[in-house]
CSV table of C-alpha atoms and ligand atoms in Angstrom, one decimal:
chain,number,residue,atom,x,y,z
A,62,UNK,CA,-66.3,141.0,-224.8
A,63,UNK,CA,-66.9,144.1,-227.0
A,64,UNK,CA,-68.2,143.9,-230.5
A,65,UNK,CA,-64.9,144.7,-232.2
A,66,UNK,CA,-62.9,142.0,-230.3
A,67,UNK,CA,-65.7,139.6,-231.0
A,68,UNK,CA,-65.0,139.9,-234.7
A,69,UNK,CA,-61.3,139.2,-234.6
A,70,UNK,CA,-60.3,136.7,-237.3
A,71,UNK,CA,-57.5,134.1,-236.9
A,72,UNK,CA,-54.0,135.3,-237.3
A,73,UNK,CA,-53.2,136.1,-240.9
A,74,UNK,CA,-56.7,135.0,-242.0
A,75,UNK,CA,-57.1,134.9,-245.7
A,76,UNK,CA,-59.9,134.0,-248.0
A,77,UNK,CA,-58.2,131.0,-249.6
A,78,UNK,CA,-61.1,130.1,-252.0
A,79,UNK,CA,-60.5,131.6,-255.4
A,80,UNK,CA,-63.6,130.9,-257.4
A,81,UNK,CA,-62.1,131.7,-260.8
A,82,UNK,CA,-59.2,129.3,-260.2
A,83,UNK,CA,-61.5,126.5,-259.0
A,84,UNK,CA,-63.9,127.0,-261.9
A,85,UNK,CA,-60.9,127.1,-264.3
A,86,UNK,CA,-59.6,123.8,-262.9
A,87,UNK,CA,-62.9,122.1,-263.5
A,88,UNK,CA,-63.1,123.4,-267.1
A,89,UNK,CA,-59.5,122.5,-268.1
A,90,UNK,CA,-59.1,119.2,-266.3
A,91,UNK,CA,-58.5,116.4,-268.8
A,92,UNK,CA,-59.5,113.1,-267.3
A,93,UNK,CA,-57.8,110.6,-269.6
A,94,UNK,CA,-57.5,107.0,-268.3
A,95,UNK,CA,-53.7,107.1,-267.6
A,96,UNK,CA,-54.0,110.3,-265.6
A,97,UNK,CA,-56.9,109.1,-263.6
A,98,UNK,CA,-55.1,105.8,-262.8
A,99,UNK,CA,-52.0,107.7,-261.7
A,100,UNK,CA,-54.1,109.8,-259.4
A,101,UNK,CA,-55.9,106.8,-258.0
A,102,UNK,CA,-52.6,105.1,-257.4
A,103,UNK,CA,-51.4,108.1,-255.3
A,104,UNK,CA,-54.6,107.9,-253.3
A,105,UNK,CA,-54.2,104.1,-252.7
A,106,UNK,CA,-50.8,104.9,-251.3
A,107,UNK,CA,-52.8,107.0,-248.8
A,108,UNK,CA,-51.5,110.4,-249.9
A,109,UNK,CA,-53.9,113.3,-250.0
A,110,UNK,CA,-54.6,114.7,-253.4
A,111,UNK,CA,-54.1,118.3,-254.6
A,112,UNK,CA,-57.1,120.3,-255.9
A,113,UNK,CA,-55.8,119.9,-259.4
A,114,UNK,CA,-55.8,116.1,-259.1
A,115,UNK,CA,-59.3,116.2,-257.4
A,116,UNK,CA,-60.5,118.3,-260.4
A,117,UNK,CA,-59.4,115.6,-262.8
A,118,UNK,CA,-61.5,113.0,-260.9
A,119,UNK,CA,-64.4,115.3,-260.8
A,120,UNK,CA,-64.2,115.8,-264.6
A,121,UNK,CA,-64.3,112.1,-265.3
A,122,UNK,CA,-67.7,111.2,-266.8
A,123,UNK,CA,-66.8,108.0,-268.7
A,124,UNK,CA,-68.6,105.2,-266.9
A,125,UNK,CA,-65.5,103.0,-266.9
A,126,UNK,CA,-63.4,105.7,-265.2
A,127,UNK,CA,-66.2,106.5,-262.7
A,128,UNK,CA,-66.3,102.8,-261.8
A,129,UNK,CA,-62.5,102.9,-261.2
A,130,UNK,CA,-62.9,105.8,-258.8
A,131,UNK,CA,-65.8,104.1,-257.0
A,132,UNK,CA,-63.7,101.0,-256.7
A,133,UNK,CA,-60.7,102.8,-255.3
A,134,UNK,CA,-63.0,104.5,-252.7
A,135,UNK,CA,-64.3,101.1,-251.7
A,136,UNK,CA,-60.8,99.7,-251.4
A,137,UNK,CA,-59.6,102.7,-249.3
A,138,UNK,CA,-62.6,102.4,-247.0
A,139,UNK,CA,-61.7,98.7,-246.4
A,140,UNK,CA,-57.9,99.4,-246.1
A,141,UNK,CA,-57.9,102.6,-244.1
A,142,UNK,CA,-61.0,102.4,-241.9
A,143,UNK,CA,-61.9,98.7,-241.9
A,144,UNK,CA,-65.5,97.7,-241.5
A,145,UNK,CA,-66.4,99.9,-238.5
A,146,UNK,CA,-69.2,102.5,-238.8
A,147,UNK,CA,-69.5,105.0,-235.9
A,148,UNK,CA,-73.0,105.9,-234.9
A,149,UNK,CA,-74.4,109.1,-233.4
A,150,UNK,CA,-77.6,111.0,-233.1
A,151,UNK,CA,-78.4,114.7,-233.6
A,152,UNK,CA,-80.1,116.6,-230.8
A,153,UNK,CA,-81.6,120.0,-231.8
A,154,UNK,CA,-81.5,122.3,-228.8
A,155,UNK,CA,-83.2,125.4,-230.2
A,156,UNK,CA,-84.3,126.8,-233.5
A,157,UNK,CA,-84.5,130.5,-232.9
A,158,UNK,CA,-82.4,132.2,-235.6
A,159,UNK,CA,-81.4,135.7,-236.6
A,160,UNK,CA,-80.3,134.6,-240.1
A,161,UNK,CA,-82.3,134.2,-243.2
A,162,UNK,CA,-80.5,131.4,-245.1
A,163,UNK,CA,-82.7,130.8,-248.2
A,164,UNK,CA,-82.6,127.0,-247.9
A,165,UNK,CA,-83.4,126.5,-244.2
A,166,UNK,CA,-86.7,126.0,-242.4
A,167,UNK,CA,-85.3,127.9,-239.4
A,168,UNK,CA,-84.7,131.1,-241.3
A,169,UNK,CA,-86.2,134.1,-239.6
A,170,UNK,CA,-88.6,135.0,-242.4
A,171,UNK,CA,-90.3,131.6,-242.0
A,172,UNK,CA,-93.2,132.7,-239.9
A,173,UNK,CA,-94.7,129.2,-239.9
A,174,UNK,CA,-91.8,127.6,-238.0
A,175,UNK,CA,-92.7,126.5,-234.5
A,176,UNK,CA,-89.9,128.2,-232.5
A,177,UNK,CA,-88.7,126.5,-229.4
A,178,UNK,CA,-85.6,126.2,-227.2
A,179,UNK,CA,-85.5,123.2,-224.9
A,180,UNK,CA,-85.6,124.0,-221.2
A,181,UNK,CA,-83.0,122.2,-219.1
A,182,UNK,CA,-85.6,119.6,-218.1
A,183,UNK,CA,-86.7,119.1,-221.6
A,184,UNK,CA,-83.1,118.7,-222.7
A,185,UNK,CA,-82.5,116.1,-220.0
A,186,UNK,CA,-85.7,114.2,-221.1
A,187,UNK,CA,-84.3,114.1,-224.7
A,188,UNK,CA,-81.0,112.7,-223.5
A,189,UNK,CA,-82.6,110.1,-221.3
A,190,UNK,CA,-84.7,109.0,-224.3
A,191,UNK,CA,-81.5,108.7,-226.4
A,192,UNK,CA,-79.6,106.8,-223.7
A,193,UNK,CA,-82.5,104.4,-223.3
A,194,UNK,CA,-82.1,103.2,-226.8
A,195,UNK,CA,-78.4,102.9,-226.6
A,196,UNK,CA,-76.8,106.1,-228.0
A,197,UNK,CA,-73.4,107.2,-226.6
A,198,UNK,CA,-72.5,110.0,-229.0
A,199,UNK,CA,-74.5,113.1,-229.8
A,200,UNK,CA,-74.2,116.2,-231.9
A,201,UNK,CA,-76.0,119.2,-230.4
A,202,UNK,CA,-77.5,121.6,-233.0
A,203,UNK,CA,-78.6,125.2,-232.6
A,204,UNK,CA,-79.9,128.0,-234.7
A,205,UNK,CA,-77.8,131.2,-234.6
A,206,UNK,CA,-79.2,133.6,-232.0
A,207,UNK,CA,-77.7,135.7,-229.2
A,208,UNK,CA,-79.3,133.5,-226.7
A,209,UNK,CA,-77.3,130.5,-228.0
A,210,UNK,CA,-74.0,132.1,-227.0
A,211,UNK,CA,-70.9,130.1,-226.0
A,212,UNK,CA,-71.9,130.0,-222.4
A,213,UNK,CA,-75.4,128.6,-223.2
A,214,UNK,CA,-73.8,126.0,-225.5
A,215,UNK,CA,-71.3,125.0,-222.8
A,216,UNK,CA,-74.1,124.7,-220.3
A,217,UNK,CA,-76.1,122.4,-222.5
A,218,UNK,CA,-73.0,120.3,-223.2
A,219,UNK,CA,-72.4,119.9,-219.4
A,220,UNK,CA,-76.1,119.1,-218.8
A,221,UNK,CA,-75.9,116.3,-221.5
A,222,UNK,CA,-72.8,114.8,-220.0
A,223,UNK,CA,-74.5,114.7,-216.6
A,224,UNK,CA,-77.5,112.6,-217.6
A,225,UNK,CA,-77.1,108.9,-216.7
A,226,UNK,CA,-79.9,106.4,-217.1
A,227,UNK,CA,-79.1,102.8,-216.1
A,228,UNK,CA,-75.9,101.9,-218.0
A,229,UNK,CA,-76.5,104.8,-220.3
A,230,UNK,CA,-74.3,107.8,-220.7
A,231,UNK,CA,-73.3,110.2,-223.4
A,232,UNK,CA,-69.6,110.0,-223.8
A,233,UNK,CA,-69.0,112.4,-226.5
A,234,UNK,CA,-70.9,115.6,-227.4
A,235,UNK,CA,-70.1,117.2,-230.7
A,236,UNK,CA,-71.5,120.6,-231.7
A,237,UNK,CA,-73.0,122.1,-234.9
A,238,UNK,CA,-73.5,125.8,-234.1
A,239,UNK,CA,-72.7,129.2,-235.4
A,240,UNK,CA,-69.1,130.3,-235.7
A,241,UNK,CA,-67.6,131.6,-232.4
A,242,UNK,CA,-64.9,134.1,-231.6
A,243,UNK,CA,-61.7,132.8,-229.9
A,244,UNK,CA,-63.2,133.3,-226.4
A,245,UNK,CA,-66.3,131.4,-227.4
A,246,UNK,CA,-64.3,128.4,-228.6
A,247,UNK,CA,-62.4,128.4,-225.3
A,248,UNK,CA,-65.6,128.4,-223.4
A,249,UNK,CA,-67.1,125.4,-225.3
A,250,UNK,CA,-63.8,123.6,-225.3
A,251,UNK,CA,-63.8,123.7,-221.5
A,252,UNK,CA,-67.2,122.0,-221.4
A,253,UNK,CA,-65.5,119.0,-223.0
A,254,UNK,CA,-66.9,119.1,-226.6
A,255,UNK,CA,-65.7,116.7,-229.2
A,256,UNK,CA,-65.8,118.0,-232.8
A,257,UNK,CA,-67.0,121.5,-233.5
A,258,UNK,CA,-68.7,121.5,-236.9
A,259,UNK,CA,-69.3,124.6,-239.1
A,260,UNK,CA,-70.4,124.0,-242.7
A,261,UNK,CA,-69.5,126.7,-245.2
A,262,UNK,CA,-72.8,125.7,-247.0
A,263,UNK,CA,-71.4,126.9,-250.4
A,264,UNK,CA,-67.8,127.8,-251.1
A,265,UNK,CA,-69.0,129.8,-254.2
A,266,UNK,CA,-68.9,133.5,-253.2
A,267,UNK,CA,-71.6,134.8,-255.5
A,268,UNK,CA,-74.0,131.9,-254.5
A,269,UNK,CA,-73.1,132.5,-250.8
A,270,UNK,CA,-74.0,136.2,-251.1
A,271,UNK,CA,-77.3,135.4,-252.8
A,272,UNK,CA,-78.5,132.8,-250.2
A,273,UNK,CA,-77.3,134.7,-247.1
A,274,UNK,CA,-78.9,138.2,-247.2
A,275,UNK,CA,-76.7,141.2,-246.6
A,276,UNK,CA,-77.1,142.5,-243.1
A,277,UNK,CA,-77.5,139.1,-241.5
A,278,UNK,CA,-74.7,137.6,-239.4
A,279,UNK,CA,-74.1,134.7,-241.7
A,280,UNK,CA,-73.6,137.0,-244.7
A,281,UNK,CA,-70.0,137.4,-243.8
A,282,UNK,CA,-68.3,134.7,-245.9
A,283,UNK,CA,-64.8,135.1,-244.4
A,284,UNK,CA,-66.0,135.1,-240.8
A,285,UNK,CA,-67.5,131.6,-241.5
A,286,UNK,CA,-64.6,130.3,-243.6
A,287,UNK,CA,-62.2,131.3,-240.9
A,288,UNK,CA,-64.4,129.8,-238.1
A,289,UNK,CA,-62.3,126.6,-237.6
A,290,UNK,CA,-59.0,128.4,-237.8
A,291,UNK,CA,-60.1,130.5,-234.8
A,292,UNK,CA,-61.2,127.3,-233.2
A,293,UNK,CA,-57.8,125.8,-233.7
A,294,UNK,CA,-56.1,128.9,-232.3
A,295,UNK,CA,-58.4,128.7,-229.2
A,296,UNK,CA,-57.3,125.1,-228.5
A,297,UNK,CA,-60.0,123.1,-230.3
A,298,UNK,CA,-58.1,120.7,-232.5
A,299,UNK,CA,-61.1,118.6,-233.6
A,300,UNK,CA,-63.0,120.2,-236.3
A,301,UNK,CA,-65.6,119.3,-238.9
A,302,UNK,CA,-66.2,121.0,-242.2
A,303,UNK,CA,-69.0,120.6,-244.6
A,304,UNK,CA,-70.9,121.9,-247.6
A,305,UNK,CA,-74.6,121.8,-248.3
A,306,UNK,CA,-74.9,120.1,-251.6
A,307,UNK,CA,-77.6,121.4,-254.0
A,308,UNK,CA,-76.8,125.1,-253.8
A,309,UNK,CA,-74.2,125.3,-256.5
A,310,UNK,CA,-72.2,123.0,-258.8
A,311,UNK,CA,-71.4,119.9,-256.7
A,312,UNK,CA,-68.0,119.6,-258.3
A,313,UNK,CA,-67.1,123.2,-257.2
A,314,UNK,CA,-68.1,122.4,-253.6
A,315,UNK,CA,-65.9,119.3,-253.6
A,316,UNK,CA,-63.0,121.4,-254.6
A,317,UNK,CA,-63.9,123.9,-251.9
A,318,UNK,CA,-64.0,121.2,-249.3
A,319,UNK,CA,-60.6,119.8,-250.4
A,320,UNK,CA,-59.1,123.2,-250.5
A,321,UNK,CA,-60.4,123.9,-247.0
A,322,UNK,CA,-59.0,120.6,-245.6
A,323,UNK,CA,-55.6,121.3,-247.2
A,324,UNK,CA,-55.6,124.9,-245.8
A,325,UNK,CA,-56.2,123.7,-242.2
A,326,UNK,CA,-53.6,120.9,-242.6
A,327,UNK,CA,-50.9,123.3,-244.0
A,328,UNK,CA,-51.6,126.1,-241.6
A,329,UNK,CA,-52.0,124.1,-238.4
A,330,UNK,CA,-50.6,120.7,-239.1
A,331,UNK,CA,-54.1,119.3,-238.5
A,332,UNK,CA,-56.7,118.6,-241.1
A,333,UNK,CA,-60.4,118.5,-240.3
A,334,UNK,CA,-61.4,115.4,-238.4
A,335,UNK,CA,-64.6,115.0,-240.4
A,336,UNK,CA,-66.2,116.2,-243.6
A,337,UNK,CA,-70.0,116.4,-244.0
A,338,UNK,CA,-71.8,116.5,-247.3
A,339,UNK,CA,-75.5,117.1,-246.5
A,340,UNK,CA,-77.8,117.2,-249.5
A,341,UNK,CA,-80.5,119.9,-249.7
A,342,UNK,CA,-83.8,118.5,-248.4
A,343,UNK,CA,-87.3,119.9,-248.6
A,344,UNK,CA,-88.0,122.4,-245.8
A,345,UNK,CA,-90.9,124.5,-244.6
A,346,UNK,CA,-91.1,127.9,-246.2
A,347,UNK,CA,-88.3,127.1,-248.7
A,348,UNK,CA,-88.6,127.2,-252.5
A,349,UNK,CA,-85.9,124.9,-253.7
A,350,UNK,CA,-84.0,126.0,-256.8
A,351,UNK,CA,-83.7,122.8,-258.8
A,352,UNK,CA,-80.7,123.8,-260.9
A,353,UNK,CA,-78.0,122.4,-258.7
A,354,UNK,CA,-79.8,119.5,-257.0
A,355,UNK,CA,-77.4,116.6,-256.8
A,356,UNK,CA,-78.7,113.2,-258.2
A,357,UNK,CA,-78.0,109.9,-256.5
A,358,UNK,CA,-75.3,109.0,-259.0
A,359,UNK,CA,-73.6,112.3,-258.5
A,360,UNK,CA,-73.9,111.9,-254.8
A,361,UNK,CA,-72.1,108.5,-255.0
A,362,UNK,CA,-69.4,110.1,-257.1
A,363,UNK,CA,-68.9,113.0,-254.7
A,364,UNK,CA,-68.6,110.7,-251.7
A,365,UNK,CA,-66.1,108.5,-253.5
A,366,UNK,CA,-64.0,111.4,-254.7
A,367,UNK,CA,-63.9,112.9,-251.2
A,368,UNK,CA,-62.8,109.5,-249.9
A,369,UNK,CA,-59.9,109.3,-252.4
A,370,UNK,CA,-58.9,112.9,-252.1
A,371,UNK,CA,-58.6,113.1,-248.3
A,372,UNK,CA,-57.9,109.5,-247.3
A,373,UNK,CA,-57.4,110.4,-243.6
A,374,UNK,CA,-60.5,112.4,-242.9
A,375,UNK,CA,-63.7,110.9,-241.5
A,376,UNK,CA,-66.8,111.2,-243.7
A,377,UNK,CA,-70.2,111.7,-242.2
A,378,UNK,CA,-73.4,110.7,-244.1
A,379,UNK,CA,-76.6,111.8,-242.4
A,380,UNK,CA,-80.1,110.5,-242.1
A,381,UNK,CA,-81.1,113.2,-244.7
A,382,UNK,CA,-80.5,110.3,-247.2
A,383,UNK,CA,-82.9,107.4,-247.8
A,384,UNK,CA,-82.1,104.0,-246.3
A,385,UNK,CA,-81.4,102.3,-249.6
A,386,UNK,CA,-79.0,105.0,-250.7
A,387,UNK,CA,-77.3,105.1,-247.3
A,388,UNK,CA,-76.7,101.4,-247.5
A,389,UNK,CA,-75.1,101.7,-250.9
A,390,UNK,CA,-73.0,104.8,-250.3
A,391,UNK,CA,-71.6,103.5,-247.0
A,392,UNK,CA,-69.2,101.3,-249.0
A,393,UNK,CA,-67.6,104.3,-250.7
A,394,UNK,CA,-65.8,105.4,-247.6
A,395,UNK,CA,-68.3,106.7,-245.0
A,396,UNK,CA,-67.0,106.4,-241.5
A,397,UNK,CA,-69.9,107.8,-239.4
A,398,UNK,CA,-73.7,107.9,-239.7
A,399,UNK,CA,-76.5,109.0,-237.5
A,400,UNK,CA,-79.3,106.6,-236.7
A,401,UNK,CA,-82.7,106.7,-235.0
A,402,UNK,CA,-82.6,110.4,-235.6
A,403,UNK,CA,-85.4,112.9,-235.1
A,404,UNK,CA,-84.8,116.6,-235.7
A,405,UNK,CA,-88.1,118.1,-234.5
A,406,UNK,CA,-87.2,120.1,-231.3
A,407,UNK,CA,-88.2,117.6,-228.6
A,408,UNK,CA,-88.6,114.9,-231.2
A,409,UNK,CA,-87.1,112.0,-229.2
A,410,UNK,CA,-90.0,112.1,-226.8
A,411,UNK,CA,-92.8,113.8,-228.7
A,412,UNK,CA,-92.6,112.9,-232.4
A,413,UNK,CA,-94.9,110.3,-233.9
A,414,UNK,CA,-94.3,108.1,-236.9
A,415,UNK,CA,-94.4,110.9,-239.3
A,416,UNK,CA,-92.4,114.1,-239.5
A,417,UNK,CA,-94.0,117.6,-239.1
A,418,UNK,CA,-92.2,119.9,-241.4
A,419,UNK,CA,-93.0,123.1,-239.4
A,420,UNK,CA,-91.3,121.6,-236.4
A,421,UNK,CA,-88.0,120.7,-238.1
A,422,UNK,CA,-85.3,122.3,-240.1
A,423,UNK,CA,-85.8,120.0,-243.1
A,424,UNK,CA,-87.2,116.6,-243.8
A,425,UNK,CA,-85.1,113.5,-243.0
A,426,UNK,CA,-85.0,110.6,-245.4
A,427,UNK,CA,-84.3,107.9,-242.7
A,428,UNK,CA,-86.1,107.9,-239.4
A,429,UNK,CA,-85.8,104.2,-238.7
A,430,UNK,CA,-85.1,103.3,-235.1
A,431,UNK,CA,-81.5,102.7,-234.0
A,432,UNK,CA,-82.0,99.0,-233.5
A,433,UNK,CA,-83.1,98.4,-237.1
A,434,UNK,CA,-80.1,100.4,-238.5
A,435,UNK,CA,-77.8,98.5,-236.2
A,436,UNK,CA,-79.2,95.1,-237.4
A,437,UNK,CA,-78.8,96.1,-241.1
A,438,UNK,CA,-75.2,97.3,-240.6
A,439,UNK,CA,-74.4,94.0,-238.8
A,440,UNK,CA,-76.1,91.9,-241.5
A,441,UNK,CA,-74.1,93.8,-244.2
A,442,UNK,CA,-70.8,92.9,-242.3
A,443,UNK,CA,-70.1,96.3,-240.7
A,444,UNK,CA,-69.2,96.6,-237.0
A,445,UNK,CA,-71.3,99.4,-235.6
A,446,UNK,CA,-69.2,101.3,-233.1
A,447,UNK,CA,-70.0,103.8,-230.3
A,448,UNK,CA,-66.3,104.2,-229.5
A,449,UNK,CA,-65.2,107.5,-227.9
A,450,UNK,CA,-61.7,106.4,-226.6
A,451,UNK,CA,-59.4,108.6,-228.7
A,452,UNK,CA,-61.0,111.8,-227.7
A,453,UNK,CA,-61.2,110.8,-224.1
A,454,UNK,CA,-57.5,109.8,-224.0
A,455,UNK,CA,-56.4,113.0,-225.7
A,456,UNK,CA,-55.7,111.3,-229.0
A,457,UNK,CA,-57.0,114.2,-231.1
A,458,UNK,CA,-55.5,116.7,-233.5
A,459,UNK,CA,-51.9,115.9,-234.5
A,460,UNK,CA,-51.9,113.2,-231.8
A,461,UNK,CA,-54.7,111.5,-233.6
A,462,UNK,CA,-52.9,108.3,-234.5
A,463,UNK,CA,-55.7,106.2,-236.0
A,464,UNK,CA,-54.0,106.1,-239.3
A,465,UNK,CA,-50.4,107.0,-238.6
A,466,UNK,CA,-49.5,104.0,-236.4
A,467,UNK,CA,-49.4,100.7,-238.1
A,468,UNK,CA,-51.9,98.3,-236.5
A,469,UNK,CA,-53.7,101.0,-234.6
A,470,UNK,CA,-57.1,100.0,-235.9
A,471,UNK,CA,-56.4,96.3,-235.1
A,472,UNK,CA,-55.1,97.1,-231.6
A,473,UNK,CA,-57.5,99.9,-230.6
A,474,UNK,CA,-60.4,100.7,-232.9
A,475,UNK,CA,-61.6,97.1,-233.5
A,476,UNK,CA,-61.4,96.1,-229.9
A,477,UNK,CA,-63.2,99.3,-228.8
A,478,UNK,CA,-65.8,98.9,-231.5
A,479,UNK,CA,-66.5,95.3,-230.3
A,480,UNK,CA,-66.7,96.4,-226.6
A,481,UNK,CA,-69.2,99.2,-227.4
A,482,UNK,CA,-71.2,96.8,-229.6
A,483,UNK,CA,-71.3,94.3,-226.8
A,484,UNK,CA,-72.6,97.0,-224.5
A,485,UNK,CA,-75.3,97.8,-227.0
A,486,UNK,CA,-76.3,94.1,-227.5
A,487,UNK,CA,-76.4,93.4,-223.8
A,488,UNK,CA,-78.3,96.5,-222.7
A,489,UNK,CA,-80.5,97.7,-225.5
A,490,UNK,CA,-80.8,95.4,-228.6
A,491,UNK,CA,-83.8,93.4,-229.7
A,492,UNK,CA,-83.4,89.6,-229.7
A,493,UNK,CA,-82.9,89.5,-233.5
A,494,UNK,CA,-80.2,92.2,-233.4
A,495,UNK,CA,-78.6,90.6,-230.4
A,496,UNK,CA,-78.3,87.3,-232.2
A,497,UNK,CA,-76.9,88.8,-235.4
A,498,UNK,CA,-74.4,90.8,-233.3
A,499,UNK,CA,-73.3,87.8,-231.3
A,500,UNK,CA,-72.4,86.0,-234.5
A,501,UNK,CA,-70.6,89.0,-235.9
A,502,UNK,CA,-68.5,89.5,-232.7
A,503,UNK,CA,-67.5,85.8,-232.7
A,504,UNK,CA,-66.3,86.1,-236.3
A,505,UNK,CA,-64.4,89.3,-235.6
A,506,UNK,CA,-62.8,87.9,-232.5
A,507,UNK,CA,-61.7,84.9,-234.6
A,508,UNK,CA,-60.0,87.2,-237.0
A,509,UNK,CA,-58.0,89.0,-234.4
A,510,UNK,CA,-54.4,87.7,-234.1
A,511,UNK,CA,-53.6,85.7,-230.9
A,512,UNK,CA,-52.0,87.8,-228.2
A,513,UNK,CA,-52.6,89.8,-225.1
A,514,UNK,CA,-55.1,92.3,-226.7
A,515,UNK,CA,-57.3,89.4,-227.9
A,516,UNK,CA,-57.2,87.7,-224.5
A,517,UNK,CA,-57.9,90.9,-222.7
A,518,UNK,CA,-60.7,91.8,-225.1
A,519,UNK,CA,-62.4,88.4,-224.7
A,520,UNK,CA,-62.3,88.8,-220.9
A,521,UNK,CA,-63.7,92.3,-221.1
A,522,UNK,CA,-66.6,91.3,-223.4
A,523,UNK,CA,-67.4,88.6,-220.9
A,524,UNK,CA,-67.4,91.1,-218.1
A,525,UNK,CA,-69.8,93.4,-220.0
A,526,UNK,CA,-72.2,90.5,-220.6
A,527,UNK,CA,-72.2,89.2,-217.1
A,528,UNK,CA,-71.6,92.2,-214.8
A,529,UNK,CA,-72.3,96.0,-214.6
A,530,UNK,CA,-68.8,96.8,-215.9
A,531,UNK,CA,-69.1,99.2,-218.8
A,532,UNK,CA,-67.0,101.8,-220.7
A,533,UNK,CA,-63.9,99.7,-221.0
A,534,UNK,CA,-61.6,101.0,-223.7
A,535,UNK,CA,-58.0,100.6,-225.0
B,97,SAM,N1,-77.4,127.5,-237.4
B,97,SAM,C1,-76.0,127.1,-237.4
B,97,SAM,C2,-75.4,127.4,-238.7
B,97,SAM,O1,-76.1,127.7,-239.7
B,97,SAM,O2,-74.2,127.2,-238.8
B,97,SAM,C3,-76.0,125.6,-237.1
B,97,SAM,C4,-76.2,124.7,-238.2
B,97,SAM,S1,-77.7,124.4,-238.9
B,97,SAM,C5,-78.9,124.2,-237.6
B,97,SAM,C6,-77.2,122.8,-239.5
B,97,SAM,C7,-76.9,122.6,-241.0
B,97,SAM,O3,-78.1,122.2,-241.6
B,97,SAM,C8,-76.6,123.8,-241.8
B,97,SAM,O4,-75.2,124.2,-241.6
B,97,SAM,C9,-76.9,123.4,-243.2
B,97,SAM,O5,-75.8,122.9,-243.9
B,97,SAM,C10,-77.9,122.3,-243.0
B,97,SAM,N2,-79.2,122.7,-243.6
B,97,SAM,C11,-79.9,123.8,-243.6
B,97,SAM,N3,-81.0,123.7,-244.4
B,97,SAM,C12,-81.0,122.5,-244.9
B,97,SAM,C13,-81.9,121.8,-245.8
B,97,SAM,N4,-83.0,122.4,-246.3
B,97,SAM,N5,-81.6,120.6,-246.2
B,97,SAM,C14,-80.5,120.0,-245.7
B,97,SAM,N6,-79.7,120.5,-244.8
B,97,SAM,C15,-79.9,121.8,-244.5
B,98,SF4,FE1,-80.3,129.7,-239.0
B,98,SF4,FE2,-78.4,127.9,-239.4
B,98,SF4,FE3,-80.8,127.7,-240.6
B,98,SF4,FE4,-79.1,129.5,-241.4
B,98,SF4,S1,-78.8,127.3,-241.5
B,98,SF4,S2,-81.3,129.9,-241.0
B,98,SF4,S3,-78.1,130.1,-239.5
B,98,SF4,S4,-80.4,127.6,-238.4
């Protein structure tokens, strides 16, 4: 494909982020109690908020109002998503990069970075290590480099799906990689990817231009903003957006994310499947500008406001955050977390107990093993899930019925979560986690209404515990 064709934007592509308008909304929003309550009521009715309404919530500083927002997020999390938390692990494939993003340890000007791309055998060894602790869902991560083109990404995805150790298998491979052209998305789609994530990093144009030097590929704001529109046109209907919090005013970034979600929804009838909100972490060769760093309290507010603004979109909180904060923020509407994560290239077989900054993109806040995170989730009353049923049954995009069909969570998500948890407890868990999980599953089964699904589920859980039957889903 020639250079010109490779830069074709989506049909009618527009830059739909108007900085002055978003800034103006933040300055003029009047968060009086009555208005905030009206907006929260709309959200409790599970309607997505406009950016104007989101701006009102972002402007609310009064502790009583902030508490109401946090409470609404907690309630929505319970009502919309239930107590499941989906688990995954990141797998960094290569850190060569042609870009020079000011905040990233992989930037090309960081001469101290240890550059490496996993060979096929090394990739297989990483996946084996992940399967041996019980992972079923991965996100593959790549720097931006001509050698990580769509065919390379597709090959790595296929390699990952082919690795099977004992009862282990990776059932869903998501991608976080540079934006592709239409053909590139078609190629990775054919390899069977789940979500394609591209983070805009910052929606603020001036900040974007400052942090992504002119002449680098990533300097093109619209090419990146339009990335998931092209993905949709090429047949990928499962998309993840995100902003890197700490580069610009956090409230501006939340408005950017909501605007982006609304744009995809309006244009294609499908919103993003997930929103990520990574916070800037220390990285090798990076001087962090402290002006816009997001405090823990602001972080809680931003997660809660995202939850109430886009009630139907999954929220991903990564292991960049510390364990205590992850535990607290989970309740505000997070639906997915990574666990047992290592992001040094080759880290799942080679890394020790401490992180080596020159070998990773940034420092993680939580490198506890998967089993420990599983146990904590279970003890806190969550049902950790490795479910991959919807994507494998084609329930994605506009067919993604998780929230649209009454009882969907009860009839599909909870049973599938309990099946995958039973697999984990049977094949991988420590005795303490197994015991905690056994009690949780008994309580969850008790709560399910009597009927064929409950009977079938009980029989399947028994088959998993007593035979080699695995991967049973509704
Ligand atoms: N290289 C591709 C790209 O830039 O789109 C793939 C993504 S990059 C390997 C993964 C994400 O890490 C980036 O999109 C960015 O949001 C995040 N990131 C970069 N530097 C970071 C830092 N210092 N702390 C936290 N997250 C960071
Ligand atoms: Fe490269 Fe991505 Fe890091 Fe930018 S964020 S330097 S594109 S790996």
